[in-house]
Amino acid sequence: MRYLLQAVIIAAVTFAAELIKYFVPLPVPASIYGLLLLFALLKSGILKLEQIEDVGNLLLELMPLLLVPASVSVLTALDAIQRMLLPVLVMGFIGTTAVMLVTGLLSQWIIRRKGEKSHE
């Protein structure tokens, strides 16, 4: 029963995100609205982590299995992708490197800033 209730809560957040996407005229996927909504609910205390933790962990464990169909569909379109493969790989490498660099520098800056505040 606990899993069912947690799944219903996550489904309700997903449904609310779809409604937001329908009414807000921005080119933002409903999944992003859902993440922001779930984050806001958790941070505000309206929703407690314990209320969705078990099903959330289950979904995280199943995520690789859920990505298999997407990977297979890429293989079926390999002929069309071959022409763009090198540029896509280069962009992916550059994008990943840039994200890692920015994330690392930002993390270091935040850690240093917290260290300075604790010494004051």
Backbone as a chain_set.jsonl record, in Angstrom:
{"seq": "MRYLLQAVIIAAVTFAAELIKYFVPLPVPASIYGLLLLFALLKSGILKLEQIEDVGNLLLELMPLLLVPASVSVLTALDAIQRMLLPVLVMGFIGTTAVMLVTGLLSQWIIRRKGEKSHE", "coords": {"N": [[0.827, -1.197, 0.0], [2.015, 1.187, 0.716], [3.817, 1.662, -1.394], [2.031, 2.056, -3.481], [0.695, 4.426, -2.711], [2.864, 6.219, -2.736], [3.532, 6.085, -5.445], [1.221, 7.187, -6.537], [1.436, 9.804, -5.588], [3.742, 10.687, -6.96], [2.787, 10.391, -9.564], [0.753, 12.296, -9.494], [2.208, 14.663, -9.26], [3.507, 14.557, -11.706], [1.287, 14.749, -13.415], [0.384, 17.317, -12.71], [2.539, 18.765, -13.667], [2.227, 18.347, -16.401], [-0.154, 19.741, -16.787], [0.719, 22.328, -16.173], [2.51, 22.706, -18.29], [0.691, 22.717, -20.375], [-0.765, 25.074, -19.927], [1.128, 27.129, -19.677], [2.747, 29.134, -21.929], [5.444, 28.382, -22.881], [8.436, 27.045, -24.364], [9.124, 24.629, -22.814], [9.844, 21.435, -21.582], [7.468, 19.184, -20.046], [8.6, 17.538, -18.161], [10.635, 19.033, -17.013], [9.199, 21.033, -15.712], [7.971, 19.329, -13.901], [10.176, 18.416, -12.382], [10.973, 20.845, -11.207], [8.65, 21.488, -9.784], [8.455, 19.303, -8.011], [10.844, 19.67, -6.608], [10.295, 22.169, -5.404], [8.117, 21.464, -3.784], [9.329, 19.632, -2.043], [11.35, 21.217, -0.841], [9.837, 23.181, 0.416], [8.569, 21.772, 2.352], [6.036, 20.837, 2.133], [5.791, 18.401, 0.942], [7.233, 15.486, 2.093], [10.381, 13.825, 1.996], [10.29, 11.145, 2.714], [7.799, 10.42, 1.891], [7.907, 9.796, -0.788], [10.182, 8.413, -1.238], [10.746, 5.568, -1.422], [9.524, 4.639, -3.848], [10.753, 6.418, -5.574], [13.45, 5.594, -5.365], [13.145, 3.024, -6.429], [12.413, 3.652, -9.079], [14.78, 4.894, -9.887], [16.507, 2.693, -9.815], [15.429, 1.205, -11.883], [15.903, 2.76, -14.076], [18.092, 2.343, -16.022], [17.034, 0.147, -17.436], [14.764, 1.305, -18.514], [15.87, 2.945, -20.403], [16.717, 1.341, -22.459], [14.946, 0.882, -24.748], [15.186, 3.395, -26.059], [17.877, 3.397, -26.75], [17.967, 1.239, -28.513], [16.341, 2.207, -30.536], [17.985, 4.167, -31.584], [19.896, 2.591, -32.801], [18.383, 1.497, -34.87], [18.097, 3.638, -36.533], [20.58, 4.092, -37.519], [21.726, 4.375, -40.081], [20.823, 6.891, -40.982], [21.96, 8.481, -39.074], [24.697, 8.215, -39.354], [25.922, 10.092, -41.087], [25.963, 12.367, -39.534], [27.402, 11.651, -37.356], [30.126, 12.161, -36.5], [30.181, 15.079, -36.071], [28.214, 15.163, -34.026], [29.351, 13.586, -31.997], [31.648, 15.124, -31.45], [30.451, 17.535, -30.589], [29.106, 16.527, -28.366], [31.265, 15.693, -26.767], [32.61, 18.166, -26.344], [30.539, 19.616, -25.117], [30.056, 18.049, -22.802], [32.55, 18.24, -21.542], [32.629, 21.026, -21.086], [30.452, 21.328, -19.314], [31.346, 19.783, -17.143], [33.63, 21.246, -16.429], [32.592, 23.811, -15.756], [30.845, 23.068, -13.684], [32.665, 21.97, -11.818], [34.326, 24.221, -11.26], [32.416, 26.015, -10.231], [31.533, 24.556, -8.003], [33.906, 24.486, -6.47], [34.17, 27.237, -5.973], [31.893, 27.714, -4.412], [32.449, 26.087, -2.192], [34.799, 27.302, -1.215], [33.748, 29.802, -0.584], [31.919, 29.176, 1.456], [33.755, 28.286, 3.324], [35.129, 30.658, 3.921], [33.075, 32.127, 5.109], [32.609, 30.638, 7.428], [34.861, 31.147, 8.923], [34.622, 33.721, 9.705]], "CA": [[0.0, 0.0, 0.0], [2.926, 2.327, 0.786], [4.325, 1.916, -2.739], [0.936, 2.584, -4.291], [0.498, 5.824, -2.329], [4.006, 6.992, -3.231], [3.398, 6.163, -6.903], [0.131, 8.134, -6.823], [1.97, 11.157, -5.355], [4.62, 11.013, -8.087], [1.922, 10.551, -10.736], [0.049, 13.574, -9.352], [3.174, 15.713, -9.592], [3.685, 14.47, -13.161], [0.069, 15.291, -14.026], [0.414, 18.77, -12.501], [3.536, 19.309, -14.596], [1.606, 18.358, -17.731], [-1.098, 20.864, -16.796], [1.507, 23.569, -16.249], [3.011, 22.813, -19.666], [-0.437, 23.032, -21.236], [-1.222, 26.446, -19.716], [2.22, 28.098, -19.774], [3.167, 29.103, -23.334], [6.897, 28.388, -23.026], [8.918, 25.782, -24.945], [9.792, 23.883, -21.749], [9.205, 20.121, -21.43], [6.721, 18.958, -18.803], [9.487, 16.9, -17.183], [11.362, 20.096, -16.301], [8.221, 21.583, -14.769], [7.801, 18.333, -12.854], [11.337, 18.472, -11.491], [10.907, 22.086, -10.433], [7.522, 21.371, -8.866], [8.835, 18.359, -6.962], [11.862, 20.346, -5.794], [9.628, 23.19, -4.59], [7.32, 20.778, -2.761], [10.237, 19.067, -1.043], [12.033, 22.291, -0.104], [8.873, 23.91, 1.244], [8.094, 20.903, 3.423], [4.693, 20.351, 1.828], [6.003, 16.984, 0.66], [8.408, 14.963, 2.788], [11.12, 12.845, 1.202], [9.832, 9.81, 3.08], [6.527, 10.151, 1.222], [8.143, 9.342, -2.159], [11.543, 7.876, -1.32], [10.824, 4.166, -1.852], [9.217, 4.544, -5.281], [11.816, 7.145, -6.26], [14.61, 4.705, -5.448], [12.796, 1.967, -7.37], [12.508, 4.216, -10.43], [16.197, 5.078, -10.191], [17.08, 1.385, -10.104], [14.892, 0.742, -13.164], [16.205, 3.711, -15.145], [18.824, 1.761, -17.158], [16.12, -0.692, -18.202], [13.852, 2.183, -19.249], [16.599, 3.593, -21.493], [17.038, 0.369, -23.504], [14.237, 1.145, -26.017], [15.759, 4.57, -26.735], [19.156, 2.983, -27.33], [17.675, 0.371, -29.656], [15.808, 3.037, -31.629], [19.133, 4.826, -32.214], [20.508, 1.605, -33.68], [17.558, 1.315, -36.063], [18.266, 4.822, -37.382], [22.019, 4.292, -37.66], [22.048, 4.856, -41.431], [20.576, 8.335, -41.045], [22.823, 9.161, -38.102], [26.11, 8.096, -39.717], [26.42, 11.338, -41.686], [26.117, 13.384, -38.491], [27.997, 11.023, -36.181], [31.322, 12.871, -36.033], [29.829, 16.349, -35.422], [27.476, 14.922, -32.789], [30.313, 13.14, -31.0], [32.485, 16.267, -31.081], [29.628, 18.432, -29.767], [28.874, 15.857, -27.087], [32.509, 15.757, -25.992], [32.827, 19.558, -25.941], [29.493, 19.968, -24.161], [30.31, 17.351, -21.541], [33.741, 18.859, -20.938], [32.252, 22.353, -20.593], [29.598, 21.16, -18.13], [32.204, 19.317, -16.048], [34.502, 22.356, -16.036], [31.787, 24.831, -15.073], [30.366, 22.487, -12.428], [33.806, 21.882, -10.903], [34.723, 25.567, -10.827], [31.348, 26.548, -9.39], [31.587, 23.827, -6.732], [35.063, 24.983, -5.721], [33.882, 28.594, -5.537], [30.924, 27.619, -3.307], [33.148, 25.524, -1.031], [35.682, 28.353, -0.68], [32.902, 30.853, -0.012], [31.43, 28.664, 2.73], [34.894, 28.271, 4.24], [35.397, 32.032, 4.352], [32.011, 32.556, 6.02], [32.719, 29.951, 8.705], [35.983, 31.718, 9.654], [34.299, 35.085, 10.124]], "C": [[0.867, 1.256, 0.0], [3.442, 2.694, -0.606], [3.256, 2.527, -3.633], [0.71, 4.062, -3.982], [1.632, 6.701, -2.855], [3.938, 7.143, -4.751], [2.306, 7.149, -7.298], [0.621, 9.569, -6.622], [2.854, 11.578, -6.52], [3.808, 11.212, -9.36], [1.167, 11.878, -10.682], [0.967, 14.741, -9.692], [3.408, 15.738, -11.101], [2.483, 15.055, -13.897], [0.018, 16.812, -13.886], [1.415, 19.427, -13.45], [2.992, 19.364, -16.018], [0.596, 19.495, -17.853], [-0.377, 22.196, -16.916], [2.002, 23.77, -17.67], [1.892, 23.228, -20.625], [-0.818, 24.504, -21.132], [-0.134, 27.503, -19.842], [2.798, 28.024, -21.189], [4.683, 29.241, -23.518], [7.347, 27.055, -23.607], [9.741, 24.974, -23.937], [9.086, 22.533, -21.613], [8.504, 19.977, -20.079], [7.608, 18.322, -17.74], [10.275, 17.933, -16.383], [10.43, 20.765, -15.292], [8.019, 20.62, -13.603], [8.952, 18.335, -11.862], [11.302, 19.714, -10.608], [9.781, 22.042, -9.401], [7.859, 20.437, -7.707], [9.88, 18.964, -6.035], [11.215, 21.37, -4.864], [8.803, 22.55, -3.471], [8.2, 20.197, -1.656], [10.903, 20.147, -0.203], [11.081, 23.041, 0.818], [8.36, 23.067, 2.413], [6.677, 20.399, 3.212], [4.74, 18.841, 1.592], [7.288, 16.563, 1.357], [9.068, 13.898, 1.918], [10.628, 11.428, 1.475], [8.543, 9.421, 2.359], [6.705, 9.643, -0.21], [9.46, 8.592, -2.319], [11.61, 6.456, -1.878], [10.572, 4.011, -3.35], [10.261, 5.301, -6.096], [13.065, 6.298, -6.417], [14.366, 3.561, -6.431], [12.917, 2.464, -8.812], [13.954, 4.46, -10.834], [16.88, 3.756, -10.524], [16.633, 0.862, -11.47], [15.301, 1.618, -14.341], [17.035, 3.108, -16.287], [17.94, 0.895, -18.041], [15.174, 0.158, -19.049], [14.535, 2.864, -20.43], [16.939, 2.645, -22.63], [16.263, 0.641, -24.791], [14.792, 2.358, -26.775], [17.073, 4.204, -27.409], [18.94, 2.119, -28.564], [17.156, 1.202, -30.822], [16.915, 3.817, -32.32], [19.805, 3.862, -33.18], [19.699, 1.396, -34.948], [17.696, 2.488, -37.029], [19.738, 5.106, -37.656], [22.416, 4.808, -39.036], [21.88, 6.365, -41.536], [21.527, 9.099, -40.142], [24.284, 9.177, -38.54], [26.69, 9.372, -40.302], [26.706, 12.397, -40.63], [26.906, 12.874, -37.296], [29.2, 11.786, -35.651], [30.981, 14.222, -35.413], [29.089, 16.164, -34.098], [28.423, 14.47, -31.681], [31.207, 14.289, -30.522], [31.696, 17.236, -30.19], [29.35, 17.82, -28.397], [30.099, 15.916, -26.193], [32.752, 17.176, -25.475], [31.793, 19.979, -24.897], [29.71, 19.323, -22.805], [31.497, 17.952, -20.813], [33.401, 20.221, -20.352], [31.395, 22.251, -19.332], [30.435, 20.723, -16.935], [33.086, 20.449, -15.527], [33.728, 23.405, -15.243], [31.295, 24.31, -13.725], [31.49, 22.406, -11.404], [34.223, 23.24, -10.375], [33.682, 26.181, -9.902], [31.331, 25.859, -8.024], [32.744, 24.313, -5.87], [34.806, 26.379, -5.176], [32.922, 28.571, -4.341], [31.6, 27.093, -2.053], [34.062, 26.565, -0.4], [34.872, 29.438, 0.019], [32.343, 30.425, 1.337], [32.544, 28.63, 3.762], [35.231, 29.643, 4.764], [34.332, 32.502, 5.344], [32.129, 31.89, 7.379], [33.872, 30.501, 9.542], [35.7, 33.116, 10.173], [33.698, 35.134, 11.488]], "O": [[0.521, 2.26, -0.622], [3.503, 3.87, -0.964], [3.542, 3.408, -4.444], [0.549, 4.865, -4.9], [1.39, 7.798, -3.359], [4.252, 8.207, -5.284], [2.449, 7.869, -8.286], [0.264, 10.456, -7.397], [2.734, 12.699, -7.016], [4.107, 12.106, -10.152], [0.964, 12.515, -11.716], [0.545, 15.698, -10.34], [3.497, 16.808, -11.704], [2.643, 15.773, -14.884], [-0.347, 17.514, -14.83], [1.166, 20.513, -13.971], [3.262, 20.311, -16.756], [0.501, 20.136, -18.9], [-0.8, 23.081, -17.66], [1.927, 24.877, -18.203], [2.116, 23.991, -21.564], [-1.159, 25.124, -22.14], [-0.443, 28.668, -20.092], [3.283, 26.972, -21.605], [5.142, 30.127, -24.238], [6.704, 26.033, -23.367], [10.91, 24.673, -24.179], [7.859, 22.487, -21.536], [8.914, 20.587, -19.091], [7.396, 18.54, -16.547], [10.55, 17.724, -15.201], [10.823, 21.03, -14.156], [7.909, 21.044, -12.453], [8.74, 18.264, -10.651], [11.57, 19.642, -9.408], [9.949, 22.508, -8.274], [7.577, 20.752, -6.551], [9.811, 18.793, -4.818], [11.543, 21.434, -3.679], [8.795, 23.041, -2.342], [7.854, 20.264, -0.477], [11.01, 20.008, 1.015], [11.484, 23.488, 1.891], [7.781, 23.602, 3.359], [6.167, 19.621, 4.019], [3.838, 18.107, 1.996], [8.318, 17.222, 1.218], [8.393, 13.163, 1.197], [10.56, 10.605, 0.562], [8.231, 8.237, 2.229], [5.759, 9.113, -0.793], [9.809, 8.181, -3.426], [12.454, 6.172, -2.727], [11.327, 3.325, -4.04], [10.618, 4.872, -7.194], [13.675, 6.283, -7.486], [15.265, 3.172, -7.176], [13.465, 1.767, -9.666], [14.319, 4.255, -11.992], [17.732, 3.7, -11.411], [17.384, 0.15, -12.137], [15.066, 1.249, -15.492], [16.701, 3.349, -17.447], [18.081, 0.907, -19.264], [14.823, -0.221, -20.167], [13.863, 3.314, -21.358], [17.408, 3.094, -23.676], [16.874, 0.634, -25.86], [14.857, 2.341, -28.004], [17.348, 4.655, -28.52], [19.66, 2.258, -29.553], [17.494, 0.931, -31.974], [16.812, 4.107, -33.512], [20.237, 4.265, -34.26], [20.276, 1.142, -36.005], [17.436, 2.338, -38.223], [20.103, 6.234, -37.987], [23.351, 5.601, -39.147], [22.724, 7.04, -42.125], [21.861, 10.25, -40.424], [25.035, 10.065, -38.136], [27.846, 9.7, -40.034], [27.593, 13.232, -40.811], [27.064, 13.598, -36.313], [29.28, 12.033, -34.448], [31.451, 14.504, -34.311], [29.31, 16.921, -33.153], [28.305, 14.927, -30.544], [31.486, 14.41, -29.329], [32.201, 17.701, -29.168], [29.36, 18.523, -27.386], [29.983, 16.161, -24.992], [33.064, 17.363, -24.3], [32.135, 20.626, -23.907], [29.564, 19.977, -21.773], [31.451, 18.15, -19.599], [33.834, 20.545, -19.246], [31.596, 23.011, -18.385], [30.254, 21.237, -15.832], [33.266, 20.591, -14.318], [34.17, 23.833, -14.177], [31.326, 25.036, -12.731], [31.285, 22.74, -10.237], [34.449, 23.398, -9.176], [34.031, 26.8, -8.897], [31.135, 26.516, -7.002], [32.577, 24.527, -4.669], [35.181, 26.68, -4.043], [33.109, 29.311, -3.376], [31.351, 27.6, -0.96], [34.096, 26.696, 0.823], [35.259, 29.932, 1.078], [32.299, 31.229, 2.269], [32.314, 28.911, 4.938], [35.584, 29.788, 5.935], [34.648, 33.196, 6.311], [31.788, 32.502, 8.391], [33.864, 30.338, 10.763], [36.454, 33.641, 10.993], [33.372, 36.213, 11.981]]}, "num_chains": 1, "name": "protein.A"}
